[in-house]
Coordinates of C-alpha atoms in Angstrom, one line a residue:
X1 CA 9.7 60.5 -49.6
X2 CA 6.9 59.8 -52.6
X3 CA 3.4 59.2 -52.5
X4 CA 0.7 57.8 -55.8
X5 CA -2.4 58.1 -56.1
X6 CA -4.2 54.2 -57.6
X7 CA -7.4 54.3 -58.8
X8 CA -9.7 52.2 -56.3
X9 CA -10.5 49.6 -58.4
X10 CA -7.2 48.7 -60.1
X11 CA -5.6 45.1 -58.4
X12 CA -3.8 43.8 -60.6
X13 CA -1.7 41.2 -59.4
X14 CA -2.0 37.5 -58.9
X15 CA -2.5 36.8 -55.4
X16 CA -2.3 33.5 -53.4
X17 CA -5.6 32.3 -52.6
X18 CA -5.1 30.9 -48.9
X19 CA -4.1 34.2 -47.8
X20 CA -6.7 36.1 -49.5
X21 CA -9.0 34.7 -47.9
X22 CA -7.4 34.4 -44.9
X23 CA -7.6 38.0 -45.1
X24 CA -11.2 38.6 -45.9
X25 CA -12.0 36.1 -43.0
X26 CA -10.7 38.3 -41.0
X27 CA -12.6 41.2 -41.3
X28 CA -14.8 42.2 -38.6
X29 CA -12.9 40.3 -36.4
X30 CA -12.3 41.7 -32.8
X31 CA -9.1 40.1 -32.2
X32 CA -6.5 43.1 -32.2
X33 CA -4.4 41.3 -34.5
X34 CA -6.4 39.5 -36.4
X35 CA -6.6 41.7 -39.9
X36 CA -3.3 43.4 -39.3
X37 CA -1.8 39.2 -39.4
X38 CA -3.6 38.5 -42.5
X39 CA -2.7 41.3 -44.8
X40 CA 1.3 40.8 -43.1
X41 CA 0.6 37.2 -44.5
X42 CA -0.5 38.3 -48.3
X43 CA 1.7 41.1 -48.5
X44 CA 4.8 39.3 -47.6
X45 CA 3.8 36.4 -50.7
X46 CA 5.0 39.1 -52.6
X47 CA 7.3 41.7 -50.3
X48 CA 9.7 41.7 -47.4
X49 CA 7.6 43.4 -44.9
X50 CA 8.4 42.5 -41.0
X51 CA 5.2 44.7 -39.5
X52 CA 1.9 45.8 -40.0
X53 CA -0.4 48.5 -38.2
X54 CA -3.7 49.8 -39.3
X55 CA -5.3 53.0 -37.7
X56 CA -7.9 55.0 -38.5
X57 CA -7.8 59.6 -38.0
X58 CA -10.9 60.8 -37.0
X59 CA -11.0 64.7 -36.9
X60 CA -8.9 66.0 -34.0
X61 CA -9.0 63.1 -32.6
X62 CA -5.8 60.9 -31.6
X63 CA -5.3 58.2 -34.0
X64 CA -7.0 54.7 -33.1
X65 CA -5.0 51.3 -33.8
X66 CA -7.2 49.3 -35.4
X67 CA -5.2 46.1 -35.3
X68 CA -1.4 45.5 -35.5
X69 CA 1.0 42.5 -36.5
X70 CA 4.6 41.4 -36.6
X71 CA 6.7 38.6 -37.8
X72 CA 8.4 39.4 -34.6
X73 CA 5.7 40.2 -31.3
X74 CA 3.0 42.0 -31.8
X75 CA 3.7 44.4 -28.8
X76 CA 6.5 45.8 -30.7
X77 CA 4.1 47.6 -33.3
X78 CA 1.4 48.4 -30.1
X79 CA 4.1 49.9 -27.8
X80 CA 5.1 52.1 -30.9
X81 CA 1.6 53.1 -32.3
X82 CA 1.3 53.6 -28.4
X83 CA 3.4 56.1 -28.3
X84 CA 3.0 57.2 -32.0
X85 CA -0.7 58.1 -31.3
X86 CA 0.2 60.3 -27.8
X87 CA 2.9 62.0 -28.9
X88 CA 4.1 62.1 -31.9
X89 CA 1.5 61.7 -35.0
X90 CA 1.4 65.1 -36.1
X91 CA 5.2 65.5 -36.7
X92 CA 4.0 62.4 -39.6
X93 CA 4.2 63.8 -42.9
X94 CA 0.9 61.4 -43.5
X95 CA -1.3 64.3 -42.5
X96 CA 0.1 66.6 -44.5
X97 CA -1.1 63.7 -47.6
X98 CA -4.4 63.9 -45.6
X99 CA -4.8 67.2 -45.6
X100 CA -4.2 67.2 -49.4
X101 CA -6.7 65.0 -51.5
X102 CA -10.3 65.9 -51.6
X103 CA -13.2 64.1 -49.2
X104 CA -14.9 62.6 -52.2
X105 CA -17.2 59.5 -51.3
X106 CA -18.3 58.6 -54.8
X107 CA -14.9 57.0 -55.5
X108 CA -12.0 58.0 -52.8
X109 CA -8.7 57.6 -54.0
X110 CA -6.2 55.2 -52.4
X111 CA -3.0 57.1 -51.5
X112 CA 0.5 54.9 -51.2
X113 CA 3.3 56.9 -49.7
X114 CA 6.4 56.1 -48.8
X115 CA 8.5 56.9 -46.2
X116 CA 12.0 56.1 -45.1
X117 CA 13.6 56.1 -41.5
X118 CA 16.3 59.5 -42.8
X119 CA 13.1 61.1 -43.8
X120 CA 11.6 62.0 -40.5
X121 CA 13.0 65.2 -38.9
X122 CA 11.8 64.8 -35.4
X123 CA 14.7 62.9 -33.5
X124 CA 12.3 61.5 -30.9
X125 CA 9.3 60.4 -33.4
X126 CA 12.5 58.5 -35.7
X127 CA 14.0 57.1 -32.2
X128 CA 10.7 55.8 -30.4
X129 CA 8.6 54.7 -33.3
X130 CA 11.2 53.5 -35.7
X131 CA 15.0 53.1 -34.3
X132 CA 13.9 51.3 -31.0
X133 CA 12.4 48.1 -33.2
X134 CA 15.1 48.8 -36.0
X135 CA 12.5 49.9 -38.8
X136 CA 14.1 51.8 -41.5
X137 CA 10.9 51.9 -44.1
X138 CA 7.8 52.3 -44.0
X139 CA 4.8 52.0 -47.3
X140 CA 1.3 53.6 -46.1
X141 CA -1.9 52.7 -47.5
X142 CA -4.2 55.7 -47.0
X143 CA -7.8 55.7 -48.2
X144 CA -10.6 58.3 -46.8
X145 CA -13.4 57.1 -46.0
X146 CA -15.7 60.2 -44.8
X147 CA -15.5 63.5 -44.7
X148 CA -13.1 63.5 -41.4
X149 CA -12.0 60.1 -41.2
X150 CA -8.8 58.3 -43.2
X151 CA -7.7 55.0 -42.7
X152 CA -4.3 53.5 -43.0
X153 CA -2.7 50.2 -43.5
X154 CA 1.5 50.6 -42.5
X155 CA 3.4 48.0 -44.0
X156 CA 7.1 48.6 -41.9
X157 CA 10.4 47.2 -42.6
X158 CA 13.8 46.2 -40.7
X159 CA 17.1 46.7 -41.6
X160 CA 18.3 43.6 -42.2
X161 CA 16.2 43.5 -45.4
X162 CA 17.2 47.1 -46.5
X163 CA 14.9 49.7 -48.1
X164 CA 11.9 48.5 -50.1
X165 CA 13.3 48.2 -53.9
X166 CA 11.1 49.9 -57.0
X167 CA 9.9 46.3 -57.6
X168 CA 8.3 45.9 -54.7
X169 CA 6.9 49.1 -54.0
X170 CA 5.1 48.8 -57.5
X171 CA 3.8 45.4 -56.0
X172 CA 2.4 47.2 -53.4
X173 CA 0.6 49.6 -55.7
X174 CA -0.6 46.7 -57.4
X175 CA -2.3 45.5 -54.2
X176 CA -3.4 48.8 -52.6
X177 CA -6.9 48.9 -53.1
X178 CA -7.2 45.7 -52.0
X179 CA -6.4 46.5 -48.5
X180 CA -7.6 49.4 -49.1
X181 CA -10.9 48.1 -49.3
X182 CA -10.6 45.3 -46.8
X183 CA -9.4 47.8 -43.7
X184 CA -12.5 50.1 -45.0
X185 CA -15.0 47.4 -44.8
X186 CA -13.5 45.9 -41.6
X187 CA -13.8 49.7 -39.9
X188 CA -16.9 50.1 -40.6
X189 CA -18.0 46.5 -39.8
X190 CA -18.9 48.2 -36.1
X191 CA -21.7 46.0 -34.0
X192 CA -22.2 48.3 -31.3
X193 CA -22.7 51.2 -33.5
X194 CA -19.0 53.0 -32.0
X195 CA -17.3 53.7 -34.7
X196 CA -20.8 55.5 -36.8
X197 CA -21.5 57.5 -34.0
X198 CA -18.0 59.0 -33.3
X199 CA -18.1 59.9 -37.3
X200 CA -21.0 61.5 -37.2
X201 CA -20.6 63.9 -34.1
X202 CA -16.7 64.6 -35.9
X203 CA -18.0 65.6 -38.7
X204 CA -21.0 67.7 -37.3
X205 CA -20.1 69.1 -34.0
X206 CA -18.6 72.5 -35.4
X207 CA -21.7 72.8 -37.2
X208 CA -24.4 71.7 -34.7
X209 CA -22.1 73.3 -31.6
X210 CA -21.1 76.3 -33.4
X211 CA -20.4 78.4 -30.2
X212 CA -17.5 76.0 -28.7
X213 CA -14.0 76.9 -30.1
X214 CA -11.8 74.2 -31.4
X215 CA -9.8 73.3 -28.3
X216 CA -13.6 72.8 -26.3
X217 CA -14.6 70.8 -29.4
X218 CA -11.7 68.9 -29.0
X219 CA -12.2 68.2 -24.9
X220 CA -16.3 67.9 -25.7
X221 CA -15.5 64.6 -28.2
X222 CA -12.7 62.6 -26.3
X223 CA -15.5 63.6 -23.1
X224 CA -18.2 62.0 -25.3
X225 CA -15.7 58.7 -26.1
X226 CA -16.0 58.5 -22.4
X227 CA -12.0 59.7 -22.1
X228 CA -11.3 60.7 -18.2
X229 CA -10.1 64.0 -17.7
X230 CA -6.3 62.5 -17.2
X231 CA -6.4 61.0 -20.7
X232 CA -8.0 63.9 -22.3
X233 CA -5.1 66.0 -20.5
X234 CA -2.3 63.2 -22.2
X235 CA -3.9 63.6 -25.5
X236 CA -4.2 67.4 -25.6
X237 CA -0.9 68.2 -23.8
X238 CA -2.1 70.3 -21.6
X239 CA -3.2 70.2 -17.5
X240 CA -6.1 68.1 -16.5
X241 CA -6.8 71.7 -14.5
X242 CA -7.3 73.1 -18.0
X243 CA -9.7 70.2 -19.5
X244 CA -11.7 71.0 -16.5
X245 CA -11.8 74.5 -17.4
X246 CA -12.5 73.9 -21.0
X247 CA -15.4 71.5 -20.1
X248 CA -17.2 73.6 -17.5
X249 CA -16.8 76.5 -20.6
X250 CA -17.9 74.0 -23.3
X251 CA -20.9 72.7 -20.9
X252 CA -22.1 76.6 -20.0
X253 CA -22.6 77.2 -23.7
X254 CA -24.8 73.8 -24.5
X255 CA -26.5 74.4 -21.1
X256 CA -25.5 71.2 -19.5
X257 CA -23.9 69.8 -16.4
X258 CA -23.1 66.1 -17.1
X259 CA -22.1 63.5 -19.5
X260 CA -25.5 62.5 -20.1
X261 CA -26.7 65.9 -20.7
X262 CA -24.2 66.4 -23.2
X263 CA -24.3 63.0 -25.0
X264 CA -28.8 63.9 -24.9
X265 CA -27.6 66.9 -26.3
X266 CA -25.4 66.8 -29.4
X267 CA -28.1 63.9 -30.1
X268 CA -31.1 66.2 -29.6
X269 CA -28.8 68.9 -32.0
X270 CA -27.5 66.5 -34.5
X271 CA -31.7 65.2 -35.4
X272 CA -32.9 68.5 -35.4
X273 CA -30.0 69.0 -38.1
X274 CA -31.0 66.5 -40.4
X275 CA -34.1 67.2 -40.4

């Protein structure tokens, strides 16, 4: 298991043309598989890669998959980030790469790190999200873009092409800040305003709701995703019962009873913050 750090501005490969643009077209796009197909297209000009997902970690929030593609069916890279993003994403050494370069939004590095199939420990992450589709590699392009929000572009591999070689892993280097870049502009190309607002209140809600803990925090965002208290229960791994009891805790000490109270607000909190 390795990871590099590449300087955001250093492509330096010749690319084909149809799929670059291809790619670049599709950004923005709201087809699920849209992106994810076009960067599967331009990386495989170059490398043997048989899947692509791209999600985005916001705070304590479960990962989001942000589009996905395979040579093979798309539904095998959703059921896996399926079950990748309710289960088993923290046993992903990818946090622990997270956790470890600075939140700097002048120039944020873009982080490639590799990881094979024998390098995850946890039996059922390795079985589920890699074994069950035959994946035995995996190259991660990981780029922050805010102060609690990373993105990453997974390129996976089967095993009937073996692990990536040194060759094409420093092709991959080569083109990193490209999709670095494109799955950066393509999150934040957000119509409805989604994606801006749920940075914001991760980023600020310990500071403009100082008095929750961290697991009311935690129940008070998924609550403001509009999350039902089932799904904030699956994500949280712990008893709907308890999400009710951390949200009637949470909503005593902002002094509301509703959704819409709460939503007014962390609004009404985050303005008078900026201010």
């Amino acid at each position: 298991m390795q990871h590099w750090t590449v300087s955001p501005d250093s492509t330096r490969l010749e690319l084909n043309i149809t799929a670059l643009s291809r790619l670049i077209g599709a950004i923005g796009s709201t087809q699920q598989t849209s992106i994810a197909s076009a960067a599967l297209d331009l990386v495989r000009t170059r490398i043997a890669a048989h899947h692509c997902s791209m999600l985005s970690f916001e705070g304590d929030r479960n990962p989001r998959l942000l589009s996905g593609a395979s040579v093979r069916s798309a539904w095998h890279v959703f059921n896996a980030a399926s079950a990748y993003s309710h289960s088993f994403f923290r046993q992903d050494d990818l946090l622990r790469v997270i956790a470890r370069y600075p939140a700097s939004f002048e120039a944020p590095p873009v982080i490639v790190h590799h990881q094979r199939l024998e390098d995850i420990e946890c039996p059922d992450y390795r079985a589920q999200c890699y074994e069950n589709v035959d994946i035995i590699d995996r190259l991660a392009i990981l780029v922050r873009v805010a102060k609690s929000q990373s993105l990453a572009v997974n390129f996976y591999r089967d095993r009937s092409a073996g692990h990536y070689s040194e060759t094409e892993i420093h092709d991959l280097l080569g083109m990193a800040p490209l999709f670095a870049s494109c799955i950066a502009r393509h999150y934040a190309f957000d119509t409805d305003g989604e994606s801006s607002f749920r940075g914001a209140v991760t980023d600020e809600l310990s500071d403009i709701c100082p008095q929750l803990t961290v697991r009311e925090r935690e129940v008070v965002q998924r609550i403001l995703d509009g999350a039902t208290t089932e799904r904030i229960a699956e994500d949280l791994k712990i008893r709907p019962t308890t999400v009710i009891t951390y949200r009637t805790r949470a909503y005593e000490k902002l002094g509301v009873s509703s959704r819409r109270e709460l939503f007014a607000t962390v609004l009404r909190k985050r303005n008078v913050a900026v201010r």
